[in-house]
PDB file of C-alpha atoms in Angstrom:
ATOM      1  CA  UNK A   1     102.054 124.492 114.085  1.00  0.00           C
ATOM      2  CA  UNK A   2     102.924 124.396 117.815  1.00  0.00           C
ATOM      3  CA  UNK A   3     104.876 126.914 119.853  1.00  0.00           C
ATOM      4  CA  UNK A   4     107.053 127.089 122.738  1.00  0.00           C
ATOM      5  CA  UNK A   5     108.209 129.652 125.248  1.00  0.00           C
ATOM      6  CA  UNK A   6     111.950 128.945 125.391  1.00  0.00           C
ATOM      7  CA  UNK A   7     113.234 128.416 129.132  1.00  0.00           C
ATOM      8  CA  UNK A   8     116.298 128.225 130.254  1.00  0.00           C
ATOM      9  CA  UNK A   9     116.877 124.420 131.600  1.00  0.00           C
ATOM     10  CA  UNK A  10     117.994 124.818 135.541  1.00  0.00           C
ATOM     11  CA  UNK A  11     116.256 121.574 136.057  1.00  0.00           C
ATOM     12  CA  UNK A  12     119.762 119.804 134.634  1.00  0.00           C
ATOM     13  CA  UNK A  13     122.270 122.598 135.343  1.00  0.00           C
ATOM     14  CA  UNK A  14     124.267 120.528 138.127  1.00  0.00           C
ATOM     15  CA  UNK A  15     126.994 120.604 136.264  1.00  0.00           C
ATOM     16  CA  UNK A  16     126.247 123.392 133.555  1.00  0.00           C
ATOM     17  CA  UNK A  17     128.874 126.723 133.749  1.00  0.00           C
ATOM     18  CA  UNK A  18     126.397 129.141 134.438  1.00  0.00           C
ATOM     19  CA  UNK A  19     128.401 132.741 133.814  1.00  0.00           C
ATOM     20  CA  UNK A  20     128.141 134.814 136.696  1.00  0.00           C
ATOM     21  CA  UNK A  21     130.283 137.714 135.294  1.00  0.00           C
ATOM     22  CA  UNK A  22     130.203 139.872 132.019  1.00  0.00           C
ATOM     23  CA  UNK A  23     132.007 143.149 130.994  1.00  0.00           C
ATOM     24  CA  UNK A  24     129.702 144.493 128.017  1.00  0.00           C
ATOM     25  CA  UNK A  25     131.725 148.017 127.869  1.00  0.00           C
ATOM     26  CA  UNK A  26     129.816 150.435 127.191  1.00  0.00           C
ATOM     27  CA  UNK A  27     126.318 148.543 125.679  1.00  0.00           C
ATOM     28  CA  UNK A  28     123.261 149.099 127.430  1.00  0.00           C
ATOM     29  CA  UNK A  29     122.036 145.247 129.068  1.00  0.00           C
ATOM     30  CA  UNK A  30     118.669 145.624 127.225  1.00  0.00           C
ATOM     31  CA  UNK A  31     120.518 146.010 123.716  1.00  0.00           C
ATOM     32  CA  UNK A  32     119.378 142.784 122.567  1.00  0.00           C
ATOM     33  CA  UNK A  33     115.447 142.626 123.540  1.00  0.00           C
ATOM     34  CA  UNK A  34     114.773 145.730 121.356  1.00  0.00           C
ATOM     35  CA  UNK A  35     114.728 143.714 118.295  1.00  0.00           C
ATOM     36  CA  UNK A  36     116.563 145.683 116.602  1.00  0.00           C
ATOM     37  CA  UNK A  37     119.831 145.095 114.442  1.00  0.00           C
ATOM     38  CA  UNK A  38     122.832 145.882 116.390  1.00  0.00           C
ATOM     39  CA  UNK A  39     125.591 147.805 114.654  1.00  0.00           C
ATOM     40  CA  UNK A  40     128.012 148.073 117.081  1.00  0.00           C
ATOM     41  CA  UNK A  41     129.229 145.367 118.585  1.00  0.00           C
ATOM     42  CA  UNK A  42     132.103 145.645 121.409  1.00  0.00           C
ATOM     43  CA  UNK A  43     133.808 142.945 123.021  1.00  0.00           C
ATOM     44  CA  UNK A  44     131.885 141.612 125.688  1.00  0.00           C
ATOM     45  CA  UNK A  45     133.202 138.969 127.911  1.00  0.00           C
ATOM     46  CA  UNK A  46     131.133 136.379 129.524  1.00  0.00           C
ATOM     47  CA  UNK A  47     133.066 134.533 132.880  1.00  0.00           C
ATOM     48  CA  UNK A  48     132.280 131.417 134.666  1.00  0.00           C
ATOM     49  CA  UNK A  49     134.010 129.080 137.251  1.00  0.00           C
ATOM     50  CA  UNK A  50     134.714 125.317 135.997  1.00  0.00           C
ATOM     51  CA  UNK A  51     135.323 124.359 139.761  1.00  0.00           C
ATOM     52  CA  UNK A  52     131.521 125.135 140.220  1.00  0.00           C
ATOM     53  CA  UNK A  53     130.250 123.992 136.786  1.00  0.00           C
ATOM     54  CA  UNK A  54     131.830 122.510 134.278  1.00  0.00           C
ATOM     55  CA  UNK A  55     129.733 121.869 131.172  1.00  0.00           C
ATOM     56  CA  UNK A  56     129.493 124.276 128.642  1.00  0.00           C
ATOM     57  CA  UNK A  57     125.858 123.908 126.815  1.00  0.00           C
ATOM     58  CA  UNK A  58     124.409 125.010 123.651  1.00  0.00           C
ATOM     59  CA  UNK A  59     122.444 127.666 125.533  1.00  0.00           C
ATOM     60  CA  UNK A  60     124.418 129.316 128.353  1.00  0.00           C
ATOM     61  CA  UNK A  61     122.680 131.141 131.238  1.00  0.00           C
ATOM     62  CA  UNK A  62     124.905 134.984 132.019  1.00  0.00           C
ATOM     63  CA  UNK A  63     124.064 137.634 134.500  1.00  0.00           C
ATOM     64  CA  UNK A  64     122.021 139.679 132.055  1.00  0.00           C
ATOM     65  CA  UNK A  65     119.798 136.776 130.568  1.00  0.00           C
ATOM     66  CA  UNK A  66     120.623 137.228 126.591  1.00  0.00           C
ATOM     67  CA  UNK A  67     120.074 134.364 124.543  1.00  0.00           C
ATOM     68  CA  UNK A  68     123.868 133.224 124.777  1.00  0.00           C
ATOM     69  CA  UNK A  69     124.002 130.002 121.899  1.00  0.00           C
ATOM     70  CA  UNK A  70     126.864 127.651 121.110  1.00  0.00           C
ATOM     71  CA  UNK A  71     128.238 127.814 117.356  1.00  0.00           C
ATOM     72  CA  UNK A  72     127.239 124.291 117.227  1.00  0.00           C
ATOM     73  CA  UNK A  73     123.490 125.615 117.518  1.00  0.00           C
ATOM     74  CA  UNK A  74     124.050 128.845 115.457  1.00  0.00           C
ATOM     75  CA  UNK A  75     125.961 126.582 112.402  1.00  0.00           C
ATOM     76  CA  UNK A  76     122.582 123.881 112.789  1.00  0.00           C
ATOM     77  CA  UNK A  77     119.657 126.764 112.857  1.00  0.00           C
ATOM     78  CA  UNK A  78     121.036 129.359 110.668  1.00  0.00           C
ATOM     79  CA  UNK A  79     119.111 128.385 107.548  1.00  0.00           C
ATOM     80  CA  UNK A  80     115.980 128.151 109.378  1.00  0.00           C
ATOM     81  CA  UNK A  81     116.387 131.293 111.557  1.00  0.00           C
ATOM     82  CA  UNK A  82     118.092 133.633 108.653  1.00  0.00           C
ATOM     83  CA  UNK A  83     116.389 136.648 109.183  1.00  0.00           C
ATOM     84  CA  UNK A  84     115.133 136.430 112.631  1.00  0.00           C
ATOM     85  CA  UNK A  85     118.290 136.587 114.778  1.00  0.00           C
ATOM     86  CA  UNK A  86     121.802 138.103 114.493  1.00  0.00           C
ATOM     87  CA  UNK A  87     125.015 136.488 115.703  1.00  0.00           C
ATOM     88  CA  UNK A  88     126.925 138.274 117.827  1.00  0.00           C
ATOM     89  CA  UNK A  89     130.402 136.622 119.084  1.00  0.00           C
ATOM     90  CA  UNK A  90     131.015 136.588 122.929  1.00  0.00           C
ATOM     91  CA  UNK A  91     133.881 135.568 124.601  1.00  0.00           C
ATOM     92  CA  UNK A  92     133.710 132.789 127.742  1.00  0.00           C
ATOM     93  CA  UNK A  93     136.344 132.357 130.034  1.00  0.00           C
ATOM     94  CA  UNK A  94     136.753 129.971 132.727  1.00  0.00           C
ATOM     95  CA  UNK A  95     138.070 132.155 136.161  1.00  0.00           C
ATOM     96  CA  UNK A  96     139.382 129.045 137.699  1.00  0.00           C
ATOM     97  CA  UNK A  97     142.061 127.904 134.477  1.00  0.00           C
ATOM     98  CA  UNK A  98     141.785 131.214 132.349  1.00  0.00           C
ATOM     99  CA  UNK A  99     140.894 129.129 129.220  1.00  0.00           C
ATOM    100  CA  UNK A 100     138.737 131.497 126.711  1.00  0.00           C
ATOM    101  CA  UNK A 101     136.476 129.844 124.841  1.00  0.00           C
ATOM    102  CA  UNK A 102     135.316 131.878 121.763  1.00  0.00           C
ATOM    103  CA  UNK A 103     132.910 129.594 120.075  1.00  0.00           C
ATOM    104  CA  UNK A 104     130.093 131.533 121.666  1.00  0.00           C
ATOM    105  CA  UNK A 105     127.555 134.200 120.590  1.00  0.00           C
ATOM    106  CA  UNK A 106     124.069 136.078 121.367  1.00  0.00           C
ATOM    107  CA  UNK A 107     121.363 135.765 119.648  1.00  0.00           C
ATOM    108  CA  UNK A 108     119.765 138.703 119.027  1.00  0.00           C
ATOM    109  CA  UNK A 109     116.068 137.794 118.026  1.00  0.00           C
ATOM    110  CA  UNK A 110     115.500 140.736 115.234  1.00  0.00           C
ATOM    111  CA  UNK A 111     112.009 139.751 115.265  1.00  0.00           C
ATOM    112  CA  UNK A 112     109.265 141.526 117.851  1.00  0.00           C
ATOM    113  CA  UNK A 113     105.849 141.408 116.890  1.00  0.00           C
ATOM    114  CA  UNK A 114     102.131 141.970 118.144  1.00  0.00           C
ATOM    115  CA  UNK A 115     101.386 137.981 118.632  1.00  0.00           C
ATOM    116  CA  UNK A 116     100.076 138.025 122.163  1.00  0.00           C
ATOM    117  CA  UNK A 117      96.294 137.495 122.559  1.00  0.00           C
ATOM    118  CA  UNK A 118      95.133 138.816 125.441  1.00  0.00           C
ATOM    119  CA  UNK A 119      91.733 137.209 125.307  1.00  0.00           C
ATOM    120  CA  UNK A 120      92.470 133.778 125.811  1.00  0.00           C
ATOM    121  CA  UNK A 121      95.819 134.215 127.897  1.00  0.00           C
ATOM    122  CA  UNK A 122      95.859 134.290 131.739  1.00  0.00           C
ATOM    123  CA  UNK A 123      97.579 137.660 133.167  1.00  0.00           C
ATOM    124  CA  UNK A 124      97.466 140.081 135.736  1.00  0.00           C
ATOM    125  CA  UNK A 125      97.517 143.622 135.767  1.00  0.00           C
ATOM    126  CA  UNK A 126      98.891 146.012 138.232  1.00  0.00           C
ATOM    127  CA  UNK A 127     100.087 149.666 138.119  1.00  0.00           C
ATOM    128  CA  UNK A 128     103.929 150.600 138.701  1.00  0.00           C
ATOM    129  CA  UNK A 129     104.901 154.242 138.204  1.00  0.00           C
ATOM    130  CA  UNK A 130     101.610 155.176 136.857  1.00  0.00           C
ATOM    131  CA  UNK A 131     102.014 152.681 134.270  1.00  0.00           C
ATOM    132  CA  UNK A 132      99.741 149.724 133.824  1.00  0.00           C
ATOM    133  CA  UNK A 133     102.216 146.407 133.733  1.00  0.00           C
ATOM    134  CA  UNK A 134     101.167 143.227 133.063  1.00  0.00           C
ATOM    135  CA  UNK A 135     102.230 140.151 133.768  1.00  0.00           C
ATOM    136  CA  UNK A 136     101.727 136.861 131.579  1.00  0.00           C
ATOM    137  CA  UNK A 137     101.282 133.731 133.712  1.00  0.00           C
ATOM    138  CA  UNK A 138      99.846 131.354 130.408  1.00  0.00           C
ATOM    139  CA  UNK A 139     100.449 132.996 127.117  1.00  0.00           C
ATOM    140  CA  UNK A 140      97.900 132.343 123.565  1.00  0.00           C
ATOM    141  CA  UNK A 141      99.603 133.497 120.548  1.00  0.00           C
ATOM    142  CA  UNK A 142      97.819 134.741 117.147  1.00  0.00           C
ATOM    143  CA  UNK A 143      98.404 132.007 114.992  1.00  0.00           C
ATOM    144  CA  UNK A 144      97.663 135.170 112.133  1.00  0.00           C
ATOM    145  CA  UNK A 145     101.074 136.644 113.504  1.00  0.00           C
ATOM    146  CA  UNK A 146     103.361 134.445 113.602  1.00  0.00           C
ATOM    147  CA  UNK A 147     102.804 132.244 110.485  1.00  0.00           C
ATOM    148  CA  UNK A 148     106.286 131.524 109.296  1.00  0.00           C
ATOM    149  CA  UNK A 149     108.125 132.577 112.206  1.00  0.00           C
ATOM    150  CA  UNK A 150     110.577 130.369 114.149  1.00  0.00           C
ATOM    151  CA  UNK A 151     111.904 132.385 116.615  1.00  0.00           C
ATOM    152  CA  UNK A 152     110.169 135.716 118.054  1.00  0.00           C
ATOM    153  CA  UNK A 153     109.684 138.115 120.567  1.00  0.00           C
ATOM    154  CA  UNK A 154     106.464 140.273 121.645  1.00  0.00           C
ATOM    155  CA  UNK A 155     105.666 143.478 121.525  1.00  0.00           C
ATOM    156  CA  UNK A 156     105.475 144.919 124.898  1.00  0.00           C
ATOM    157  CA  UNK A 157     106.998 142.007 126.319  1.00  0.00           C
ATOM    158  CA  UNK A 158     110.302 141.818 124.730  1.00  0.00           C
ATOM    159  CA  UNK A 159     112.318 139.193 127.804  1.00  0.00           C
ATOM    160  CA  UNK A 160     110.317 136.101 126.776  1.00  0.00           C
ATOM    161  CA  UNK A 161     111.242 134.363 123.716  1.00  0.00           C
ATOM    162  CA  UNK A 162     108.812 132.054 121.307  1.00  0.00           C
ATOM    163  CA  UNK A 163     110.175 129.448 118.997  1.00  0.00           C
ATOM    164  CA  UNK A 164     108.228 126.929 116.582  1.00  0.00           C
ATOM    165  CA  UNK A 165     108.254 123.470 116.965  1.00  0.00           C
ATOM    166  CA  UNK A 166     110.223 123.197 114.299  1.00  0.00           C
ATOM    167  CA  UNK A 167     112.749 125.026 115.399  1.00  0.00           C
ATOM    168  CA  UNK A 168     112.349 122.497 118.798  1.00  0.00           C
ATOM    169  CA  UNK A 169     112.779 119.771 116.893  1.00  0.00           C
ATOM    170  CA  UNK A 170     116.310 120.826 115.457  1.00  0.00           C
ATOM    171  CA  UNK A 171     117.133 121.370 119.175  1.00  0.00           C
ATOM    172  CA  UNK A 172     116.159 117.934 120.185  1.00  0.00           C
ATOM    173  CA  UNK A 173     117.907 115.933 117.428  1.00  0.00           C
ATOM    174  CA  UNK A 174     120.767 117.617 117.736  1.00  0.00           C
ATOM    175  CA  UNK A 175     120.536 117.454 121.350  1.00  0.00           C
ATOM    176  CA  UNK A 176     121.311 120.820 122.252  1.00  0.00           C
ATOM    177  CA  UNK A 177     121.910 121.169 125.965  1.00  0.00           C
ATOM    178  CA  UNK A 178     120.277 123.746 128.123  1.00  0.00           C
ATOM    179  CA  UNK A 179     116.954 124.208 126.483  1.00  0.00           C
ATOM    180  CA  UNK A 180     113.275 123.255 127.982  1.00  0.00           C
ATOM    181  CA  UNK A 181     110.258 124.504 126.135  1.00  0.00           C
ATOM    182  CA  UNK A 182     106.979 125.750 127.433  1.00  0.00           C
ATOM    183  CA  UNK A 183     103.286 124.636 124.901  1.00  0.00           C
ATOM    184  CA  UNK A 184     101.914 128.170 124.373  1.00  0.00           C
ATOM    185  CA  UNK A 185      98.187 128.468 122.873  1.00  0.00           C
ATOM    186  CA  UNK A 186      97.856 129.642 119.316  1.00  0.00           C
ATOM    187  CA  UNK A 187      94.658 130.806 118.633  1.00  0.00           C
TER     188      UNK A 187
END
């Protein structure tokens, strides 16, 4: 089976809201890339302004990059995606008219594992802090690792987020708006 780094798409966003505000109370902004069930949830409040962008897609970019999904795209994946990822409502509201939108939620991808091979990927390392960082410019993927998996994150590099083609291919017919995929080796 194939996989894909999921990227935002800024190629179309002319006219995509893109949320430039969000009040997350109290939550720490790396809750959801620790793969890790959330149990407490607070209100957290996503803003955008319509005058600047107007179209609200099925994955909407925010200031603190989470996986931010339509409930058109949480009602079409659920079945295939049970396990991996928890729902999480948001609230969107448009500065310019005040209209909240609540049909909105993050994704938090419940699923980190050690799927990165190193071998046949192309990286760099460098040191920050005393600690040895590095940074994935073409990622290969275990194929032993990820065998039944549609959506993931990695281990030690928790921000980028894998999906299977088959997962792509629910995107595409349903024509979910905001996605572009990156091929990834599986080895």
């Amino acid at each position: 089976m194939r996989y894909y780094k999921l990227i935002y798409d800024y190629e179309q966003d002319d006219n995509y809201a893109n949320c430039d505000v969000a009040s997350i109370g109290n939550m720490d902004e790396y809750i959801t890339i620790s793969g890790k069930e959330i149990k407490q949830w607070g209100r957290v409040v996503f803003e955008y302004d319509s005058t600047e962008g107007n179209v609200l897609t099925d994955y909407l970019a925010n200031p603190h990059r989470w996986f931010v999904v339509s409930e058109n795209f949480c009602n079409k994946t659920q079945k295939i995606l049970e396990n991996q990822v928890q729902f999480l409502p948001v609230k969107v509201i448009d500065r310019f008219s005040g209209i909240e939108v609540d049909s909105y939620f993050v994704a938090n991808i419940v699923t980190v594992i050690d799927a990165l091979d190193l071998d046949n990927s192309k990286y760099d390392v460098f040191e920050l802090d005393d600690e040895k960082i590095i940074s994935v410019e073409k990622y290969a993927l275990k194929s032993s690792e990820i065998v039944n998996r549609h959506i993931f994150r990695l281990k030690d590099d928790t921000i980028p987020i894998f999906i299977s083609e088959t997962l792509k291919k629910v995107i595409e017919d349903n024509d979910f708006t905001g996605f572009e995929f990156l091929e990834v080796d599986v080895i």
